mmCIF file of C-alpha atoms in Angstrom:
data_model
loop_
_atom_site.group_PDB
_atom_site.id
_atom_site.type_symbol
_atom_site.label_atom_id
_atom_site.label_comp_id
_atom_site.label_asym_id
_atom_site.label_seq_id
_atom_site.Cartn_x
_atom_site.Cartn_y
_atom_site.Cartn_z
ATOM 1 C CA GLN A 1 98.243 95.053 104.288
ATOM 2 C CA ASP A 2 94.838 96.615 104.998
ATOM 3 C CA ILE A 3 96.154 100.153 104.528
ATOM 4 C CA ALA A 4 97.723 99.134 101.212
ATOM 5 C CA ASN A 5 94.472 97.524 100.082
ATOM 6 C CA LYS A 6 92.477 100.621 100.969
ATOM 7 C CA LEU A 7 94.815 102.932 99.081
ATOM 8 C CA LYS A 8 94.704 100.588 96.105
ATOM 9 C CA GLU A 9 90.919 100.863 96.243
ATOM 10 C CA LEU A 10 91.300 104.646 96.142
ATOM 11 C CA GLY A 11 93.302 104.347 92.957
ATOM 12 C CA TRP A 12 96.902 104.148 94.106
ATOM 13 C CA LYS A 13 99.608 101.893 92.753
ATOM 14 C CA ILE A 14 101.206 99.836 95.498
ATOM 15 C CA ILE A 15 104.524 98.272 96.385
ATOM 16 C CA LEU A 16 104.067 96.138 99.498
ATOM 17 C CA GLU A 17 106.814 94.795 101.751
ATOM 18 C CA LYS A 18 105.875 92.679 104.779
ATOM 19 C CA ASN A 19 107.991 91.372 107.648
ATOM 20 C CA ALA A 20 111.070 92.888 106.036
ATOM 21 C CA THR A 21 114.668 92.448 107.123
ATOM 22 C CA ARG A 22 117.020 95.409 107.177
ATOM 23 C CA ARG A 23 118.349 94.398 103.768
ATOM 24 C CA ASN A 24 114.853 94.212 102.310
ATOM 25 C CA LEU A 25 113.897 97.550 103.840
ATOM 26 C CA ASN A 26 116.927 99.219 102.283
ATOM 27 C CA LYS A 27 116.212 97.627 98.897
ATOM 28 C CA ALA A 28 112.582 98.752 99.112
ATOM 29 C CA LEU A 29 113.687 102.311 99.865
ATOM 30 C CA GLN A 30 116.045 102.224 96.896
ATOM 31 C CA ARG A 31 113.254 101.080 94.612
ATOM 32 C CA PHE A 32 110.909 103.680 96.011
ATOM 33 C CA GLU A 33 113.476 106.417 95.413
ATOM 34 C CA SER A 34 113.932 105.318 91.814
ATOM 35 C CA GLU A 35 110.223 104.996 91.037
ATOM 36 C CA ALA A 36 109.217 108.206 92.800
ATOM 37 C CA LEU A 37 111.805 110.463 91.150
ATOM 38 C CA ASN A 38 110.365 113.923 90.381
ATOM 39 C CA THR A 39 106.847 112.977 91.496
ATOM 40 C CA LYS A 40 104.171 115.311 92.783
ATOM 41 C CA LYS A 41 103.457 113.437 96.039
ATOM 42 C CA THR A 42 104.840 110.574 98.102
ATOM 43 C CA ILE A 43 103.697 108.576 101.122
ATOM 44 C CA ILE A 44 105.673 106.380 103.472
ATOM 45 C CA PHE A 45 103.647 104.284 105.913
ATOM 46 C CA TYR A 46 105.398 102.181 108.535
ATOM 47 C CA ALA A 47 103.831 99.798 111.074
ATOM 48 C CA GLY A 48 106.112 97.996 113.509
ATOM 49 C CA HIS A 49 108.669 98.600 116.248
ATOM 50 C CA GLY A 50 109.947 102.113 116.775
ATOM 51 C CA ILE A 51 112.391 103.554 119.268
ATOM 52 C CA GLU A 52 113.932 106.931 120.107
ATOM 53 C CA TYR A 53 117.488 107.468 121.286
ATOM 54 C CA LEU A 54 118.975 110.886 122.075
ATOM 55 C CA GLY A 55 116.345 112.690 120.022
ATOM 56 C CA LYS A 56 116.640 110.490 116.935
ATOM 57 C CA ASN A 57 113.892 108.096 115.794
ATOM 58 C CA TYR A 58 114.552 104.587 114.491
ATOM 59 C CA ILE A 59 112.370 101.907 112.887
ATOM 60 C CA ILE A 60 113.308 98.322 113.669
ATOM 61 C CA PRO A 61 113.479 95.586 110.965
ATOM 62 C CA THR A 62 112.366 92.080 111.860
ATOM 63 C CA ASP A 63 115.896 90.616 111.893
ATOM 64 C CA SER A 64 117.474 93.275 114.114
ATOM 65 C CA LEU A 65 119.684 91.994 116.927
ATOM 66 C CA LEU A 66 119.473 94.758 119.507
ATOM 67 C CA GLU A 67 121.293 94.303 122.777
ATOM 68 C CA SER A 68 122.029 97.964 123.509
ATOM 69 C CA GLU A 69 121.489 101.406 122.064
ATOM 70 C CA LEU A 70 124.887 101.126 120.350
ATOM 71 C CA ASP A 71 123.390 98.546 117.990
ATOM 72 C CA LEU A 72 120.812 100.980 116.594
ATOM 73 C CA ARG A 73 123.253 102.462 114.085
ATOM 74 C CA PHE A 74 123.839 99.075 112.454
ATOM 75 C CA GLU A 75 120.608 97.180 113.077
ATOM 76 C CA ALA A 76 117.904 99.843 112.649
ATOM 77 C CA ILE A 77 116.946 102.512 110.114
ATOM 78 C CA SER A 78 116.606 106.120 111.222
ATOM 79 C CA VAL A 79 113.628 108.244 110.256
ATOM 80 C CA ASP A 80 116.228 110.746 109.036
ATOM 81 C CA GLU A 81 117.133 108.180 106.348
ATOM 82 C CA LEU A 82 113.490 108.065 105.260
ATOM 83 C CA LEU A 83 113.404 111.842 105.023
ATOM 84 C CA GLU A 84 116.626 111.882 103.025
ATOM 85 C CA THR A 85 115.201 109.291 100.638
ATOM 86 C CA VAL A 86 112.107 111.408 100.107
ATOM 87 C CA LYS A 87 114.228 114.513 99.607
ATOM 88 C CA ARG A 88 116.244 112.848 96.846
ATOM 89 C CA THR A 89 113.057 112.099 94.887
ATOM 90 C CA GLU A 90 112.494 115.871 94.640
ATOM 91 C CA SER A 91 108.805 115.248 95.233
ATOM 92 C CA GLN A 92 106.761 118.337 96.039
ATOM 93 C CA LEU A 93 104.564 116.911 98.818
ATOM 94 C CA ASN A 94 105.575 114.096 101.144
ATOM 95 C CA LEU A 95 103.710 112.321 103.940
ATOM 96 C CA LEU A 96 105.226 109.928 106.496
ATOM 97 C CA ILE A 97 102.828 107.937 108.697
ATOM 98 C CA LEU A 98 104.533 106.099 111.565
ATOM 99 C CA ASP A 99 102.500 103.560 113.554
ATOM 100 C CA SER A 100 105.533 102.563 115.569
ATOM 101 C CA CYS A 101 105.271 103.340 119.271
ATOM 102 C CA ARG A 102 104.239 99.937 120.546
ATOM 103 C CA ASP A 103 106.980 98.691 122.824
ATOM 104 C CA ASN A 104 110.715 98.731 123.400
ATOM 105 C CA PRO A 105 112.505 95.789 121.742
ATOM 106 C CA LEU A 106 115.743 96.316 123.690
ATOM 107 C CA PRO A 107 116.271 93.890 126.576
ATOM 108 C CA ASN A 108 117.353 96.641 128.964
ATOM 109 C CA LYS A 109 116.348 100.263 128.682
ATOM 110 C CA LYS A 110 119.400 102.497 128.771
ATOM 111 C CA ARG A 111 119.860 106.149 129.662
ATOM 112 C CA GLY A 112 118.738 108.419 126.829
ATOM 113 C CA LEU A 113 116.590 105.674 125.312
ATOM 114 C CA SER A 114 112.818 106.101 125.071
ATOM 115 C CA ARG A 115 109.967 103.771 124.274
ATOM 116 C CA GLY A 116 108.374 104.594 120.941
ATOM 117 C CA LEU A 117 109.170 107.681 118.887
ATOM 118 C CA THR A 118 109.684 111.330 119.668
ATOM 119 C CA VAL A 119 108.213 114.119 117.560
ATOM 120 C CA GLN A 120 111.037 115.555 115.522
ATOM 121 C CA SER A 121 111.051 118.789 113.587
ATOM 122 C CA ILE A 122 111.009 118.724 109.800
ATOM 123 C CA PRO A 123 114.455 119.625 108.383
ATOM 124 C CA LYS A 124 114.578 122.904 106.468
ATOM 125 C CA ASN A 125 115.519 121.061 103.286
ATOM 126 C CA ASN A 126 112.348 118.888 103.521
ATOM 127 C CA ILE A 127 109.830 121.617 102.725
ATOM 128 C CA GLY A 128 106.443 120.174 101.796
ATOM 129 C CA THR A 129 106.710 117.267 104.245
ATOM 130 C CA ALA A 130 104.428 116.091 107.054
ATOM 131 C CA ILE A 131 104.927 113.312 109.613
ATOM 132 C CA ILE A 132 101.981 111.740 111.437
ATOM 133 C CA TYR A 133 102.860 109.784 114.585
ATOM 134 C CA ALA A 134 100.629 107.193 116.215
ATOM 135 C CA ALA A 135 101.012 108.838 119.623
ATOM 136 C CA ALA A 136 102.074 112.094 121.219
ATOM 137 C CA PRO A 137 105.463 112.475 122.958
ATOM 138 C CA GLY A 138 105.538 110.433 126.155
ATOM 139 C CA GLN A 139 102.663 108.191 125.073
ATOM 140 C CA SER A 140 102.761 104.644 123.752
ATOM 141 C CA ALA A 141 100.547 103.377 120.943
ATOM 142 C CA GLN A 142 98.093 100.651 121.858
ATOM 143 C CA ASP A 143 97.672 97.425 119.933
ATOM 144 C CA GLY A 144 94.273 96.309 118.737
ATOM 145 C CA PRO A 145 92.698 92.901 119.391
ATOM 146 C CA PRO A 146 94.982 89.893 118.744
ATOM 147 C CA GLY A 147 95.561 89.347 115.051
ATOM 148 C CA GLU A 148 94.050 92.700 114.084
ATOM 149 C CA ASN A 149 95.374 96.153 113.271
ATOM 150 C CA SER A 150 96.534 98.556 115.937
ATOM 151 C CA ILE A 151 94.018 101.135 117.130
ATOM 152 C CA PHE A 152 95.852 103.801 115.128
ATOM 153 C CA SER A 153 95.798 101.828 111.862
ATOM 154 C CA SER A 154 92.171 100.758 112.273
ATOM 155 C CA GLU A 155 91.107 104.382 112.847
ATOM 156 C CA LEU A 156 93.189 105.459 109.848
ATOM 157 C CA LEU A 157 91.244 102.965 107.733
ATOM 158 C CA LYS A 158 87.968 104.431 108.997
ATOM 159 C CA SER A 159 89.209 107.943 108.185
ATOM 160 C CA LEU A 160 90.042 106.838 104.635
ATOM 161 C CA ASN A 161 86.416 105.747 104.218
ATOM 162 C CA ALA A 162 85.087 109.226 105.016
ATOM 163 C CA PRO A 163 83.726 111.493 102.253
ATOM 164 C CA ASP A 164 86.415 114.165 102.696
ATOM 165 C CA LEU A 165 89.824 112.664 101.916
ATOM 166 C CA SER A 166 91.903 115.804 102.196
ATOM 167 C CA LEU A 167 94.823 115.443 104.608
ATOM 168 C CA PRO A 168 93.364 117.893 107.192
ATOM 169 C CA ALA A 169 90.050 116.008 107.280
ATOM 170 C CA VAL A 170 91.662 112.555 107.436
ATOM 171 C CA TYR A 171 93.963 113.628 110.275
ATOM 172 C CA SER A 172 91.119 115.262 112.206
ATOM 173 C CA ASN A 173 88.997 112.104 112.012
ATOM 174 C CA LEU A 174 92.006 109.957 112.909
ATOM 175 C CA LEU A 175 92.846 112.045 115.976
ATOM 176 C CA SER A 176 89.234 112.027 117.155
ATOM 177 C CA GLY A 177 88.819 108.272 116.655
ATOM 178 C CA VAL A 178 92.048 107.221 118.388
ATOM 179 C CA SER A 179 91.540 109.635 121.296
ATOM 180 C CA LYS A 180 87.988 108.391 121.867
ATOM 181 C CA ARG A 181 88.884 104.682 121.738
ATOM 182 C CA THR A 182 91.809 105.079 124.132
ATOM 183 C CA LYS A 183 90.095 107.619 126.428
ATOM 184 C CA ASN A 184 92.822 110.139 125.601
ATOM 185 C CA GLN A 185 95.572 107.743 126.614
ATOM 186 C CA GLN A 186 96.843 107.891 123.020
ATOM 187 C CA ILE A 187 96.618 110.988 120.862
ATOM 188 C CA PRO A 188 98.092 111.038 117.343
ATOM 189 C CA TRP A 189 100.579 113.817 116.705
ATOM 190 C CA LYS A 190 101.727 115.669 113.619
ATOM 191 C CA SER A 191 104.727 117.701 112.486
ATOM 192 C CA SER A 192 104.366 119.498 109.163
ATOM 193 C CA SER A 193 106.001 121.913 106.748
ATOM 194 C CA MET A 194 103.439 121.550 103.941
ATOM 195 C CA ASP A 195 100.225 123.262 102.917
ATOM 196 C CA GLU A 196 98.095 120.275 103.918
ATOM 197 C CA ARG A 197 95.068 121.469 101.943
ATOM 198 C CA THR A 198 96.868 120.426 98.759
ATOM 199 C CA PHE A 199 97.287 116.776 99.807
ATOM 200 C CA TRP A 200 94.443 114.376 99.014
ATOM 201 C CA PHE A 201 94.140 110.586 99.318
ATOM 202 C CA MET A 202 91.913 110.122 96.284
ATOM 203 C CA GLU A 203 91.390 111.239 92.700
ATOM 204 C CA LEU A 204 89.260 114.281 92.077
ATOM 205 C CA ASN A 205 89.717 114.234 88.332
ATOM 206 C CA LYS A 206 89.753 111.379 85.851
ATOM 207 C CA HIS A 207 93.013 112.757 84.422
ATOM 208 C CA ASP A 208 94.802 112.287 87.742
ATOM 209 C CA LYS A 209 97.071 109.249 87.954
ATOM 210 C CA ALA A 210 97.661 107.060 90.967
ATOM 211 C CA GLU A 211 100.956 105.374 90.276
ATOM 212 C CA LEU A 212 102.808 103.868 93.214
ATOM 213 C CA ILE A 213 102.588 102.967 96.853
ATOM 214 C CA LEU A 214 105.284 100.998 98.604
ATOM 215 C CA SER A 215 103.852 99.345 101.678
ATOM 216 C CA LEU A 216 106.100 97.861 104.331
ATOM 217 C CA ASP A 217 104.229 96.270 107.207
ATOM 218 C CA LEU A 218 106.445 94.690 109.857
ATOM 219 C CA ASP A 219 104.503 92.366 112.120
ATOM 220 C CA LYS A 220 106.219 92.616 115.496
ATOM 221 C CA GLU A 221 105.320 89.014 116.272
ATOM 222 C CA THR A 222 106.962 87.657 113.123
ATOM 223 C CA ILE A 223 110.720 87.390 112.581
ATOM 224 C CA SER A 224 110.400 86.113 109.033
ATOM 225 C CA GLU A 225 112.615 86.971 106.072
ATOM 226 C CA GLU A 226 109.783 86.247 103.688
ATOM 227 C CA LYS A 227 109.432 89.110 101.256
ATOM 228 C CA ILE A 228 106.097 89.950 99.715
ATOM 229 C CA LEU A 229 106.408 92.493 96.936
ATOM 230 C CA GLN A 230 103.215 93.591 95.276
ATOM 231 C CA PHE A 231 103.358 96.014 92.378
ATOM 232 C CA ILE A 232 99.991 97.083 91.049
ATOM 233 C CA LYS A 233 99.667 99.031 87.814
ATOM 234 C CA ASN A 234 96.564 101.128 87.427
ATOM 235 C CA GLU A 235 96.435 102.979 84.099
ATOM 236 C CA ILE A 236 94.049 105.898 83.995
ATOM 237 C CA ASN A 237 93.383 108.161 80.985
ATOM 238 C CA GLN A 238 96.760 109.817 80.438
ATOM 239 C CA LYS A 239 95.547 113.226 79.250
ATOM 240 C CA PRO A 240 97.526 116.124 80.788
ATOM 241 C CA ARG A 241 95.965 117.895 83.763
ATOM 242 C CA LYS A 242 95.192 121.570 83.818
ATOM 243 C CA GLN A 243 98.187 123.338 85.274
ATOM 244 C CA ASN A 244 96.467 124.936 88.254
ATOM 245 C CA TYR A 245 94.047 122.112 89.139
ATOM 246 C CA PRO A 246 94.779 120.783 92.664
ATOM 247 C CA ASN A 247 96.512 117.406 92.570
ATOM 248 C CA PRO A 248 94.688 115.083 94.975
ATOM 249 C CA ILE A 249 96.449 111.702 94.610
ATOM 250 C CA LEU A 250 99.674 109.984 95.495
ATOM 251 C CA GLU A 251 101.722 109.885 92.302
ATOM 252 C CA SER A 252 104.801 108.116 91.038
ATOM 253 C CA ILE A 253 106.866 107.802 87.856
ATOM 254 C CA GLU A 254 106.420 104.690 85.696
ATOM 255 C CA HIS A 255 109.099 103.368 83.356
ATOM 256 C CA THR A 256 107.381 105.159 80.458
ATOM 257 C CA GLU A 257 107.460 108.541 78.791
ATOM 258 C CA ALA A 258 105.190 109.883 81.557
ATOM 259 C CA HIS A 259 107.549 112.426 83.015
ATOM 260 C CA LYS A 260 108.810 113.427 79.566
ATOM 261 C CA SER A 261 105.280 114.495 78.752
ATOM 262 C CA LYS A 262 105.217 116.398 82.086
ATOM 263 C CA TYR A 263 102.367 114.448 83.676
ATOM 264 C CA TRP A 264 101.983 115.060 87.382
ATOM 265 C CA THR A 265 102.499 111.843 89.277
ATOM 266 C CA GLN A 266 102.240 110.713 92.909
ATOM 267 C CA SER A 267 104.027 108.133 95.006
ATOM 268 C CA GLY A 268 103.534 106.490 98.397
ATOM 269 C CA LEU A 269 105.523 104.215 100.702
ATOM 270 C CA LEU A 270 103.887 102.141 103.437
ATOM 271 C CA PHE A 271 105.722 99.960 105.959
#
């Protein structure tokens, strides 16, 4: 919720999903794919349970019934599915932020099963994509005080309040803040196939448009099927941008003539 609010403040349009079931997560991804078609940039942010099995990462919906690793295929959603969704939008720049290394929701840890997420390489067909993980391989992400954001998410919020909101600067501040607070017990990690200098979290030009963010925040303490969907429209002057001006915002397609007039748009998804 706080990440979504901050990005809204920076001029982004938001779709928010909280405490989502597997069905709601899949429906949110479908909507995101439709809205973000042919956009300039996308973001997916996920906060909740995460688990790795045999080199593949999974995010865990609130209604998952996991008794063994065999249930992951049916009860969880793989990060590969997120990457495939982003690929189908044909967006040029894509950022996944995964705050999902908190604990292992399976009752008994099996062989080949790891707490939290592993750092996976970006598929060749996902050029222009970066994934930021809350913790390095072999580390677990620490929660914040009761009822508050995790250390990772709280430091991300601080980084989004800094003057320089380019992706390299935000990640550098995030890494420094998390490492300092946890005394190097948790170090954020990144895998990337994009030119990160071209990705910004704010508008640099009044002609830029911030169109959509889908935020899905799964509280690990809540097994609720309540669905909160928040869609915020933020119209900015719709004059075309200069062709070679760097695009600094997360863009997304509206149900208008926007992409017919070849406006650059941005799109972001937060869990």
